[in-house]
């Protein structure tokens, strides 16, 4: 179960040179459930196992446990998520931890085609003109 709480309070200056701050509005989420992955009392986005999992494992966890793709809580879907947060990589409506990124090619290792071309050139007879 997810509870949405909103508070509004005036922040006080911390020192004699501090200027007064305007009212700040804070939105935060609390959950009464255990982490669906490790069964410990924390939200899944704070779970070490979830953070260390592969993209596909994280996605499977979200789908299998009916979690919101945006805030990773239960009880709603991303298009009705009360959170204003978006992916920090692309700005779309999913949690950063389930952002898909194409695997990077390792530039220090030649591809199969590059390997064949290099091998082919090494074995070609050299013609001196």
PDB file of C-alpha atoms in Angstrom:
ATOM      1  CA  UNK A   1       0.000   0.000   0.000  1.00  0.00           C
ATOM      2  CA  UNK A   2       1.351   3.416  -0.913  1.00  0.00           C
ATOM      3  CA  UNK A   3       0.584   6.652   0.914  1.00  0.00           C
ATOM      4  CA  UNK A   4       1.176  10.011  -0.715  1.00  0.00           C
ATOM      5  CA  UNK A   5       1.962  12.798   1.694  1.00  0.00           C
ATOM      6  CA  UNK A   6       2.452  16.438   0.880  1.00  0.00           C
ATOM      7  CA  UNK A   7       3.724  19.011   3.301  1.00  0.00           C
ATOM      8  CA  UNK A   8       4.245  22.714   2.976  1.00  0.00           C
ATOM      9  CA  UNK A   9       6.443  24.576   5.425  1.00  0.00           C
ATOM     10  CA  UNK A  10       8.511  27.705   5.577  1.00  0.00           C
ATOM     11  CA  UNK A  11      12.230  26.980   5.730  1.00  0.00           C
ATOM     12  CA  UNK A  12      14.107  29.053   8.260  1.00  0.00           C
ATOM     13  CA  UNK A  13      17.483  30.679   7.539  1.00  0.00           C
ATOM     14  CA  UNK A  14      20.379  28.859   9.176  1.00  0.00           C
ATOM     15  CA  UNK A  15      22.677  31.749   9.974  1.00  0.00           C
ATOM     16  CA  UNK A  16      22.708  35.533  10.400  1.00  0.00           C
ATOM     17  CA  UNK A  17      23.721  36.059   6.734  1.00  0.00           C
ATOM     18  CA  UNK A  18      21.126  33.657   5.344  1.00  0.00           C
ATOM     19  CA  UNK A  19      18.274  35.154   3.399  1.00  0.00           C
ATOM     20  CA  UNK A  20      14.724  34.014   4.152  1.00  0.00           C
ATOM     21  CA  UNK A  21      13.586  31.140   1.966  1.00  0.00           C
ATOM     22  CA  UNK A  22      10.170  30.924   0.364  1.00  0.00           C
ATOM     23  CA  UNK A  23       7.736  28.201   1.303  1.00  0.00           C
ATOM     24  CA  UNK A  24       8.921  24.819   0.096  1.00  0.00           C
ATOM     25  CA  UNK A  25       6.559  22.076  -1.031  1.00  0.00           C
ATOM     26  CA  UNK A  26       7.713  18.506  -0.511  1.00  0.00           C
ATOM     27  CA  UNK A  27       6.100  15.352  -1.881  1.00  0.00           C
ATOM     28  CA  UNK A  28       7.227  11.984  -0.653  1.00  0.00           C
ATOM     29  CA  UNK A  29       6.022   8.406  -0.785  1.00  0.00           C
ATOM     30  CA  UNK A  30       5.837   5.858   1.965  1.00  0.00           C
ATOM     31  CA  UNK A  31       5.084   2.196   1.618  1.00  0.00           C
ATOM     32  CA  UNK A  32       3.946  -0.380   4.139  1.00  0.00           C
ATOM     33  CA  UNK A  33       5.173  -3.349   2.119  1.00  0.00           C
ATOM     34  CA  UNK A  34       8.395  -5.276   2.041  1.00  0.00           C
ATOM     35  CA  UNK A  35      10.770  -5.226  -0.894  1.00  0.00           C
ATOM     36  CA  UNK A  36       9.370  -7.755  -3.378  1.00  0.00           C
ATOM     37  CA  UNK A  37      12.859  -8.933  -4.288  1.00  0.00           C
ATOM     38  CA  UNK A  38      14.705  -9.484  -0.995  1.00  0.00           C
ATOM     39  CA  UNK A  39      11.698  -9.299   1.377  1.00  0.00           C
ATOM     40  CA  UNK A  40      13.359  -6.675   3.597  1.00  0.00           C
ATOM     41  CA  UNK A  41      11.645  -3.456   4.806  1.00  0.00           C
ATOM     42  CA  UNK A  42      12.706  -0.975   2.125  1.00  0.00           C
ATOM     43  CA  UNK A  43      11.490   0.219  -1.257  1.00  0.00           C
ATOM     44  CA  UNK A  44      12.681  -1.797  -4.234  1.00  0.00           C
ATOM     45  CA  UNK A  45      14.611   1.128  -5.748  1.00  0.00           C
ATOM     46  CA  UNK A  46      16.791   1.146  -2.608  1.00  0.00           C
ATOM     47  CA  UNK A  47      17.385  -2.615  -2.739  1.00  0.00           C
ATOM     48  CA  UNK A  48      20.999  -3.668  -3.293  1.00  0.00           C
ATOM     49  CA  UNK A  49      19.893  -6.828  -5.131  1.00  0.00           C
ATOM     50  CA  UNK A  50      17.625  -4.810  -7.444  1.00  0.00           C
ATOM     51  CA  UNK A  51      20.320  -2.208  -8.175  1.00  0.00           C
ATOM     52  CA  UNK A  52      22.912  -4.888  -8.956  1.00  0.00           C
ATOM     53  CA  UNK A  53      20.546  -6.888 -11.185  1.00  0.00           C
ATOM     54  CA  UNK A  54      20.707  -6.698 -14.970  1.00  0.00           C
ATOM     55  CA  UNK A  55      18.275  -4.495 -16.864  1.00  0.00           C
ATOM     56  CA  UNK A  56      16.193  -7.536 -17.832  1.00  0.00           C
ATOM     57  CA  UNK A  57      16.087  -8.846 -14.246  1.00  0.00           C
ATOM     58  CA  UNK A  58      14.954  -5.432 -12.953  1.00  0.00           C
ATOM     59  CA  UNK A  59      12.296  -5.200 -15.664  1.00  0.00           C
ATOM     60  CA  UNK A  60      11.058  -8.713 -14.855  1.00  0.00           C
ATOM     61  CA  UNK A  61      10.841  -7.820 -11.146  1.00  0.00           C
ATOM     62  CA  UNK A  62       8.789  -4.703 -11.930  1.00  0.00           C
ATOM     63  CA  UNK A  63       6.418  -6.613 -14.238  1.00  0.00           C
ATOM     64  CA  UNK A  64       6.077  -9.695 -12.011  1.00  0.00           C
ATOM     65  CA  UNK A  65       5.236  -7.596  -8.951  1.00  0.00           C
ATOM     66  CA  UNK A  66       2.910  -5.135 -10.752  1.00  0.00           C
ATOM     67  CA  UNK A  67       5.055  -2.143  -9.843  1.00  0.00           C
ATOM     68  CA  UNK A  68       4.652   1.295 -11.400  1.00  0.00           C
ATOM     69  CA  UNK A  69       7.295   1.792 -14.103  1.00  0.00           C
ATOM     70  CA  UNK A  70       7.841   5.367 -12.897  1.00  0.00           C
ATOM     71  CA  UNK A  71       8.090   5.252  -9.082  1.00  0.00           C
ATOM     72  CA  UNK A  72       8.423   1.466  -8.594  1.00  0.00           C
ATOM     73  CA  UNK A  73       5.584   1.376  -6.050  1.00  0.00           C
ATOM     74  CA  UNK A  74       2.352  -0.635  -6.175  1.00  0.00           C
ATOM     75  CA  UNK A  75      -1.240   0.453  -6.577  1.00  0.00           C
ATOM     76  CA  UNK A  76      -1.123   2.338  -9.869  1.00  0.00           C
ATOM     77  CA  UNK A  77       0.514   2.415 -13.298  1.00  0.00           C
ATOM     78  CA  UNK A  78       2.963   4.921 -14.748  1.00  0.00           C
ATOM     79  CA  UNK A  79       0.398   6.983 -16.680  1.00  0.00           C
ATOM     80  CA  UNK A  80      -1.457   7.707 -13.406  1.00  0.00           C
ATOM     81  CA  UNK A  81       1.641   7.934 -11.186  1.00  0.00           C
ATOM     82  CA  UNK A  82       1.450  10.767  -8.628  1.00  0.00           C
ATOM     83  CA  UNK A  83       5.237  11.250  -8.772  1.00  0.00           C
ATOM     84  CA  UNK A  84       6.632  14.092 -10.871  1.00  0.00           C
ATOM     85  CA  UNK A  85       9.977  12.320 -11.254  1.00  0.00           C
ATOM     86  CA  UNK A  86      11.088  11.127 -14.688  1.00  0.00           C
ATOM     87  CA  UNK A  87      14.030   9.073 -15.954  1.00  0.00           C
ATOM     88  CA  UNK A  88      17.257  11.008 -15.352  1.00  0.00           C
ATOM     89  CA  UNK A  89      18.774   9.681 -18.577  1.00  0.00           C
ATOM     90  CA  UNK A  90      16.033  10.392 -21.116  1.00  0.00           C
ATOM     91  CA  UNK A  91      13.345  12.382 -19.271  1.00  0.00           C
ATOM     92  CA  UNK A  92      10.568   9.898 -20.054  1.00  0.00           C
ATOM     93  CA  UNK A  93       8.014   8.420 -17.635  1.00  0.00           C
ATOM     94  CA  UNK A  94       9.937   5.445 -16.274  1.00  0.00           C
ATOM     95  CA  UNK A  95      12.314   5.029 -13.360  1.00  0.00           C
ATOM     96  CA  UNK A  96      15.999   5.545 -14.159  1.00  0.00           C
ATOM     97  CA  UNK A  97      16.746   2.027 -12.888  1.00  0.00           C
ATOM     98  CA  UNK A  98      14.652   0.541 -15.704  1.00  0.00           C
ATOM     99  CA  UNK A  99      15.991   2.802 -18.460  1.00  0.00           C
ATOM    100  CA  UNK A 100      17.069   0.653 -21.394  1.00  0.00           C
ATOM    101  CA  UNK A 101      20.444   1.475 -22.851  1.00  0.00           C
ATOM    102  CA  UNK A 102      21.947  -0.294 -25.839  1.00  0.00           C
ATOM    103  CA  UNK A 103      25.054  -2.264 -24.884  1.00  0.00           C
ATOM    104  CA  UNK A 104      28.227  -0.397 -25.749  1.00  0.00           C
ATOM    105  CA  UNK A 105      30.583  -1.828 -28.321  1.00  0.00           C
ATOM    106  CA  UNK A 106      34.066  -2.331 -27.052  1.00  0.00           C
ATOM    107  CA  UNK A 107      36.285  -0.329 -29.348  1.00  0.00           C
ATOM    108  CA  UNK A 108      39.468  -2.026 -28.226  1.00  0.00           C
ATOM    109  CA  UNK A 109      38.361  -5.369 -29.658  1.00  0.00           C
ATOM    110  CA  UNK A 110      37.870  -5.580 -33.433  1.00  0.00           C
ATOM    111  CA  UNK A 111      34.619  -7.018 -34.764  1.00  0.00           C
ATOM    112  CA  UNK A 112      34.511 -10.243 -36.801  1.00  0.00           C
ATOM    113  CA  UNK A 113      34.452  -8.285 -40.049  1.00  0.00           C
ATOM    114  CA  UNK A 114      37.361  -6.078 -38.976  1.00  0.00           C
ATOM    115  CA  UNK A 115      39.285  -9.186 -37.904  1.00  0.00           C
ATOM    116  CA  UNK A 116      38.740 -10.858 -41.297  1.00  0.00           C
ATOM    117  CA  UNK A 117      39.793  -7.724 -43.194  1.00  0.00           C
ATOM    118  CA  UNK A 118      42.976  -7.393 -41.146  1.00  0.00           C
ATOM    119  CA  UNK A 119      43.803 -11.084 -41.635  1.00  0.00           C
ATOM    120  CA  UNK A 120      43.087 -10.857 -45.365  1.00  0.00           C
ATOM    121  CA  UNK A 121      45.429  -7.867 -45.786  1.00  0.00           C
ATOM    122  CA  UNK A 122      48.227  -9.559 -43.879  1.00  0.00           C
ATOM    123  CA  UNK A 123      48.195 -12.550 -46.241  1.00  0.00           C
ATOM    124  CA  UNK A 124      48.042 -10.622 -49.497  1.00  0.00           C
ATOM    125  CA  UNK A 125      51.268 -10.680 -51.505  1.00  0.00           C
ATOM    126  CA  UNK A 126      52.877  -7.270 -51.730  1.00  0.00           C
ATOM    127  CA  UNK A 127      53.576  -5.943 -55.189  1.00  0.00           C
ATOM    128  CA  UNK A 128      56.492  -3.606 -55.626  1.00  0.00           C
ATOM    129  CA  UNK A 129      56.248  -1.309 -58.616  1.00  0.00           C
TER     130      UNK A 129
END
